[in-house]
Amino acid sequence: MFKAKKWSGLILILSLTLVFASCSKNEETSSNGDQLTKNDKLVVATSGTLYPTSYHSDETNELTGFEVEVVREMAKRLELDVEFVEMGVDGMLTSINSGTVDLAANDMDITDEREEKFQFTIPYKHSYGSAIVRADDLSGIKTLEDLKGKKAAGASTTVYMEIARKYGAEEVIYDNVTNDQYLRDVGIGRTDVILNDFYLQSLAIAAFPDLGVIIHPDLFYFPNAQAMIMKKDNKELLEKINPVIQEMLDDGTISELSKQFFSGADVSQKPDIDFE
């Protein structure tokens, strides 16, 4: 799935020799057996419903977003075609392991547990956790300990649902629905809280201001970093991608994309917040 664009004649031979170390055309493998390419494209899992990191434009209905555009620019610099496959978060890790996709780019938190089973690129987004609650009573939540018995909305395999479980919340699982559905259900009391990334939640609230929900003013936790995630043994893919992401960080490309999609905020920088 990870393969350079087609070239003709001698250029094709030289390109494949230099870049992919004499791999075969039909199914390329590295010297240690890692599969590099298939179907002449980089296949990337993303949700298409997570504003502003991966969503469909209201004007064009085209897939866009912060991480979608980071992937597109990365693939352009690597001279790769890219195909996005939209799915829920719970299916992304399974799809990586099965080889259905090469990697996932969807605000994937880097955690010790995930690093045991997968590998991440270098991080290009830094954030922290927040809580969306009802505006009138903060859903009866003052601290994370108050999550016990509350209905927490989300996907089952996210870091934030793990936090909700840890504090005794009741899970309400959604399968790749849009932000307005999550927010509306909190507002009407079907659920009580959404734990998720601060930047994502702030923009979701701004996009749907009339649903009776807010970001909890005092509940910030879990400083974290996000990156693309891929199969543990695909070292060759990681070695191709990481230098390009670093280049995009160094030349300001990721910073500019961040400001474009996060209302001027630069998520490529670590937040200056005391989480003690």
JSON list of N, CA and C in Angstrom, two decimals, residues 166-202:
[
{"chain": "A", "resi": 166, "resn": "LYS", "atom": "N", "xyz": [-12.07, 4.13, 33.90]},
{"chain": "A", "resi": 166, "resn": "LYS", "atom": "CA", "xyz": [-11.24, 4.14, 35.10]},
{"chain": "A", "resi": 166, "resn": "LYS", "atom": "C", "xyz": [-11.96, 4.81, 36.27]},
{"chain": "A", "resi": 167, "resn": "TYR", "atom": "N", "xyz": [-12.72, 5.85, 35.97]},
{"chain": "A", "resi": 167, "resn": "TYR", "atom": "CA", "xyz": [-13.41, 6.59, 37.02]},
{"chain": "A", "resi": 167, "resn": "TYR", "atom": "C", "xyz": [-14.86, 6.16, 37.21]},
{"chain": "A", "resi": 168, "resn": "GLY", "atom": "N", "xyz": [-15.23, 5.03, 36.61]},
{"chain": "A", "resi": 168, "resn": "GLY", "atom": "CA", "xyz": [-16.52, 4.43, 36.90]},
{"chain": "A", "resi": 168, "resn": "GLY", "atom": "C", "xyz": [-17.69, 4.95, 36.11]},
{"chain": "A", "resi": 169, "resn": "ALA", "atom": "N", "xyz": [-17.44, 5.60, 34.97]},
{"chain": "A", "resi": 169, "resn": "ALA", "atom": "CA", "xyz": [-18.54, 6.08, 34.14]},
{"chain": "A", "resi": 169, "resn": "ALA", "atom": "C", "xyz": [-19.18, 4.92, 33.39]},
{"chain": "A", "resi": 170, "resn": "GLU", "atom": "N", "xyz": [-20.43, 5.12, 33.00]},
{"chain": "A", "resi": 170, "resn": "GLU", "atom": "CA", "xyz": [-21.14, 4.16, 32.17]},
{"chain": "A", "resi": 170, "resn": "GLU", "atom": "C", "xyz": [-20.90, 4.52, 30.71]},
{"chain": "A", "resi": 171, "resn": "GLU", "atom": "N", "xyz": [-20.41, 3.57, 29.92]},
{"chain": "A", "resi": 171, "resn": "GLU", "atom": "CA", "xyz": [-20.09, 3.83, 28.53]},
{"chain": "A", "resi": 171, "resn": "GLU", "atom": "C", "xyz": [-21.34, 3.89, 27.66]},
{"chain": "A", "resi": 172, "resn": "VAL", "atom": "N", "xyz": [-21.40, 4.88, 26.79]},
{"chain": "A", "resi": 172, "resn": "VAL", "atom": "CA", "xyz": [-22.41, 4.93, 25.73]},
{"chain": "A", "resi": 172, "resn": "VAL", "atom": "C", "xyz": [-21.62, 5.02, 24.43]},
{"chain": "A", "resi": 173, "resn": "ILE", "atom": "N", "xyz": [-21.59, 3.93, 23.68]},
{"chain": "A", "resi": 173, "resn": "ILE", "atom": "CA", "xyz": [-20.70, 3.79, 22.54]},
{"chain": "A", "resi": 173, "resn": "ILE", "atom": "C", "xyz": [-21.40, 4.25, 21.25]},
{"chain": "A", "resi": 174, "resn": "TYR", "atom": "N", "xyz": [-20.68, 5.06, 20.48]},
{"chain": "A", "resi": 174, "resn": "TYR", "atom": "CA", "xyz": [-21.15, 5.54, 19.18]},
{"chain": "A", "resi": 174, "resn": "TYR", "atom": "C", "xyz": [-20.22, 5.02, 18.09]},
{"chain": "A", "resi": 175, "resn": "ASP", "atom": "N", "xyz": [-20.76, 4.80, 16.91]},
{"chain": "A", "resi": 175, "resn": "ASP", "atom": "CA", "xyz": [-19.97, 4.29, 15.80]},
{"chain": "A", "resi": 175, "resn": "ASP", "atom": "C", "xyz": [-19.83, 5.37, 14.73]},
{"chain": "A", "resi": 176, "resn": "ASN", "atom": "N", "xyz": [-18.78, 6.20, 14.87]},
{"chain": "A", "resi": 176, "resn": "ASN", "atom": "CA", "xyz": [-18.41, 7.17, 13.85]},
{"chain": "A", "resi": 176, "resn": "ASN", "atom": "C", "xyz": [-19.52, 8.15, 13.49]},
{"chain": "A", "resi": 177, "resn": "VAL", "atom": "N", "xyz": [-20.21, 8.69, 14.50]},
{"chain": "A", "resi": 177, "resn": "VAL", "atom": "CA", "xyz": [-21.23, 9.70, 14.23]},
{"chain": "A", "resi": 177, "resn": "VAL", "atom": "C", "xyz": [-20.59, 11.09, 14.27]},
{"chain": "A", "resi": 178, "resn": "THR", "atom": "N", "xyz": [-21.31, 12.09, 13.80]},
{"chain": "A", "resi": 178, "resn": "THR", "atom": "CA", "xyz": [-20.79, 13.44, 13.73]},
{"chain": "A", "resi": 178, "resn": "THR", "atom": "C", "xyz": [-20.91, 14.15, 15.07]},
{"chain": "A", "resi": 179, "resn": "ASN", "atom": "N", "xyz": [-20.19, 15.27, 15.19]},
{"chain": "A", "resi": 179, "resn": "ASN", "atom": "CA", "xyz": [-20.12, 15.98, 16.45]},
{"chain": "A", "resi": 179, "resn": "ASN", "atom": "C", "xyz": [-21.48, 16.43, 16.96]},
{"chain": "A", "resi": 180, "resn": "ASP", "atom": "N", "xyz": [-22.35, 16.87, 16.07]},
{"chain": "A", "resi": 180, "resn": "ASP", "atom": "CA", "xyz": [-23.64, 17.40, 16.53]},
{"chain": "A", "resi": 180, "resn": "ASP", "atom": "C", "xyz": [-24.47, 16.34, 17.25]},
{"chain": "A", "resi": 181, "resn": "GLN", "atom": "N", "xyz": [-24.33, 15.07, 16.83]},
{"chain": "A", "resi": 181, "resn": "GLN", "atom": "CA", "xyz": [-25.07, 14.01, 17.51]},
{"chain": "A", "resi": 181, "resn": "GLN", "atom": "C", "xyz": [-24.55, 13.81, 18.93]},
{"chain": "A", "resi": 182, "resn": "TYR", "atom": "N", "xyz": [-23.23, 13.79, 19.09]},
{"chain": "A", "resi": 182, "resn": "TYR", "atom": "CA", "xyz": [-22.65, 13.69, 20.43]},
{"chain": "A", "resi": 182, "resn": "TYR", "atom": "C", "xyz": [-23.13, 14.82, 21.32]},
{"chain": "A", "resi": 183, "resn": "LEU", "atom": "N", "xyz": [-23.04, 16.05, 20.82]},
{"chain": "A", "resi": 183, "resn": "LEU", "atom": "CA", "xyz": [-23.37, 17.22, 21.63]},
{"chain": "A", "resi": 183, "resn": "LEU", "atom": "C", "xyz": [-24.85, 17.27, 21.97]},
{"chain": "A", "resi": 184, "resn": "ARG", "atom": "N", "xyz": [-25.67, 16.97, 21.00]},
{"chain": "A", "resi": 184, "resn": "ARG", "atom": "CA", "xyz": [-27.12, 17.02, 21.22]},
{"chain": "A", "resi": 184, "resn": "ARG", "atom": "C", "xyz": [-27.54, 16.04, 22.32]},
{"chain": "A", "resi": 185, "resn": "ASP", "atom": "N", "xyz": [-26.94, 14.86, 22.32]},
{"chain": "A", "resi": 185, "resn": "ASP", "atom": "CA", "xyz": [-27.31, 13.86, 23.31]},
{"chain": "A", "resi": 185, "resn": "ASP", "atom": "C", "xyz": [-26.92, 14.27, 24.73]},
{"chain": "A", "resi": 186, "resn": "VAL", "atom": "N", "xyz": [-25.81, 14.97, 24.88]},
{"chain": "A", "resi": 186, "resn": "VAL", "atom": "CA", "xyz": [-25.47, 15.52, 26.19]},
{"chain": "A", "resi": 186, "resn": "VAL", "atom": "C", "xyz": [-26.48, 16.59, 26.58]},
{"chain": "A", "resi": 187, "resn": "GLY", "atom": "N", "xyz": [-26.81, 17.47, 25.65]},
{"chain": "A", "resi": 187, "resn": "GLY", "atom": "CA", "xyz": [-27.73, 18.56, 25.94]},
{"chain": "A", "resi": 187, "resn": "GLY", "atom": "C", "xyz": [-29.09, 18.11, 26.40]},
{"chain": "A", "resi": 188, "resn": "ILE", "atom": "N", "xyz": [-29.60, 17.02, 25.81]},
{"chain": "A", "resi": 188, "resn": "ILE", "atom": "CA", "xyz": [-30.94, 16.54, 26.17]},
{"chain": "A", "resi": 188, "resn": "ILE", "atom": "C", "xyz": [-30.91, 15.53, 27.31]},
{"chain": "A", "resi": 189, "resn": "GLY", "atom": "N", "xyz": [-29.72, 15.17, 27.79]},
{"chain": "A", "resi": 189, "resn": "GLY", "atom": "CA", "xyz": [-29.61, 14.27, 28.93]},
{"chain": "A", "resi": 189, "resn": "GLY", "atom": "C", "xyz": [-29.53, 12.80, 28.59]},
{"chain": "A", "resi": 190, "resn": "ARG", "atom": "N", "xyz": [-29.44, 12.47, 27.32]},
{"chain": "A", "resi": 190, "resn": "ARG", "atom": "CA", "xyz": [-29.27, 11.05, 26.97]},
{"chain": "A", "resi": 190, "resn": "ARG", "atom": "C", "xyz": [-27.90, 10.56, 27.47]},
{"chain": "A", "resi": 191, "resn": "THR", "atom": "N", "xyz": [-26.91, 11.43, 27.40]},
{"chain": "A", "resi": 191, "resn": "THR", "atom": "CA", "xyz": [-25.61, 11.17, 28.01]},
{"chain": "A", "resi": 191, "resn": "THR", "atom": "C", "xyz": [-25.26, 12.37, 28.89]},
{"chain": "A", "resi": 192, "resn": "ASP", "atom": "N", "xyz": [-24.18, 12.24, 29.65]},
{"chain": "A", "resi": 192, "resn": "ASP", "atom": "CA", "xyz": [-23.81, 13.30, 30.58]},
{"chain": "A", "resi": 192, "resn": "ASP", "atom": "C", "xyz": [-22.53, 14.04, 30.22]},
{"chain": "A", "resi": 193, "resn": "VAL", "atom": "N", "xyz": [-21.62, 13.36, 29.54]},
{"chain": "A", "resi": 193, "resn": "VAL", "atom": "CA", "xyz": [-20.30, 13.95, 29.36]},
{"chain": "A", "resi": 193, "resn": "VAL", "atom": "C", "xyz": [-19.61, 13.34, 28.14]},
{"chain": "A", "resi": 194, "resn": "ILE", "atom": "N", "xyz": [-18.80, 14.15, 27.49]},
{"chain": "A", "resi": 194, "resn": "ILE", "atom": "CA", "xyz": [-17.90, 13.69, 26.44]},
{"chain": "A", "resi": 194, "resn": "ILE", "atom": "C", "xyz": [-16.49, 14.06, 26.85]},
{"chain": "A", "resi": 195, "resn": "LEU", "atom": "N", "xyz": [-15.66, 13.08, 27.08]},
{"chain": "A", "resi": 195, "resn": "LEU", "atom": "CA", "xyz": [-14.24, 13.32, 27.35]},
{"chain": "A", "resi": 195, "resn": "LEU", "atom": "C", "xyz": [-13.49, 13.22, 26.03]},
{"chain": "A", "resi": 196, "resn": "ASN", "atom": "N", "xyz": [-12.72, 14.27, 25.73]},
{"chain": "A", "resi": 196, "resn": "ASN", "atom": "CA", "xyz": [-11.96, 14.22, 24.47]},
{"chain": "A", "resi": 196, "resn": "ASN", "atom": "C", "xyz": [-10.96, 15.36, 24.44]},
{"chain": "A", "resi": 197, "resn": "ASP", "atom": "N", "xyz": [-10.28, 15.47, 23.32]},
{"chain": "A", "resi": 197, "resn": "ASP", "atom": "CA", "xyz": [-9.25, 16.47, 23.10]},
{"chain": "A", "resi": 197, "resn": "ASP", "atom": "C", "xyz": [-9.81, 17.90, 23.23]},
{"chain": "A", "resi": 198, "resn": "PHE", "atom": "N", "xyz": [-9.09, 18.76, 23.94]},
{"chain": "A", "resi": 198, "resn": "PHE", "atom": "CA", "xyz": [-9.56, 20.12, 24.19]},
{"chain": "A", "resi": 198, "resn": "PHE", "atom": "C", "xyz": [-9.79, 20.91, 22.90]},
{"chain": "A", "resi": 199, "resn": "TYR", "atom": "N", "xyz": [-8.84, 20.86, 21.98]},
{"chain": "A", "resi": 199, "resn": "TYR", "atom": "CA", "xyz": [-8.97, 21.66, 20.76]},
{"chain": "A", "resi": 199, "resn": "TYR", "atom": "C", "xyz": [-10.14, 21.18, 19.91]},
{"chain": "A", "resi": 200, "resn": "LEU", "atom": "N", "xyz": [-10.29, 19.88, 19.79]},
{"chain": "A", "resi": 200, "resn": "LEU", "atom": "CA", "xyz": [-11.41, 19.34, 19.01]},
{"chain": "A", "resi": 200, "resn": "LEU", "atom": "C", "xyz": [-12.74, 19.73, 19.64]},
{"chain": "A", "resi": 201, "resn": "GLN", "atom": "N", "xyz": [-12.82, 19.61, 20.94]},
{"chain": "A", "resi": 201, "resn": "GLN", "atom": "CA", "xyz": [-14.08, 19.89, 21.62]},
{"chain": "A", "resi": 201, "resn": "GLN", "atom": "C", "xyz": [-14.42, 21.39, 21.58]},
{"chain": "A", "resi": 202, "resn": "SER", "atom": "N", "xyz": [-13.41, 22.24, 21.69]},
{"chain": "A", "resi": 202, "resn": "SER", "atom": "CA", "xyz": [-13.65, 23.68, 21.64]},
{"chain": "A", "resi": 202, "resn": "SER", "atom": "C", "xyz": [-14.26, 24.08, 20.30]}
]
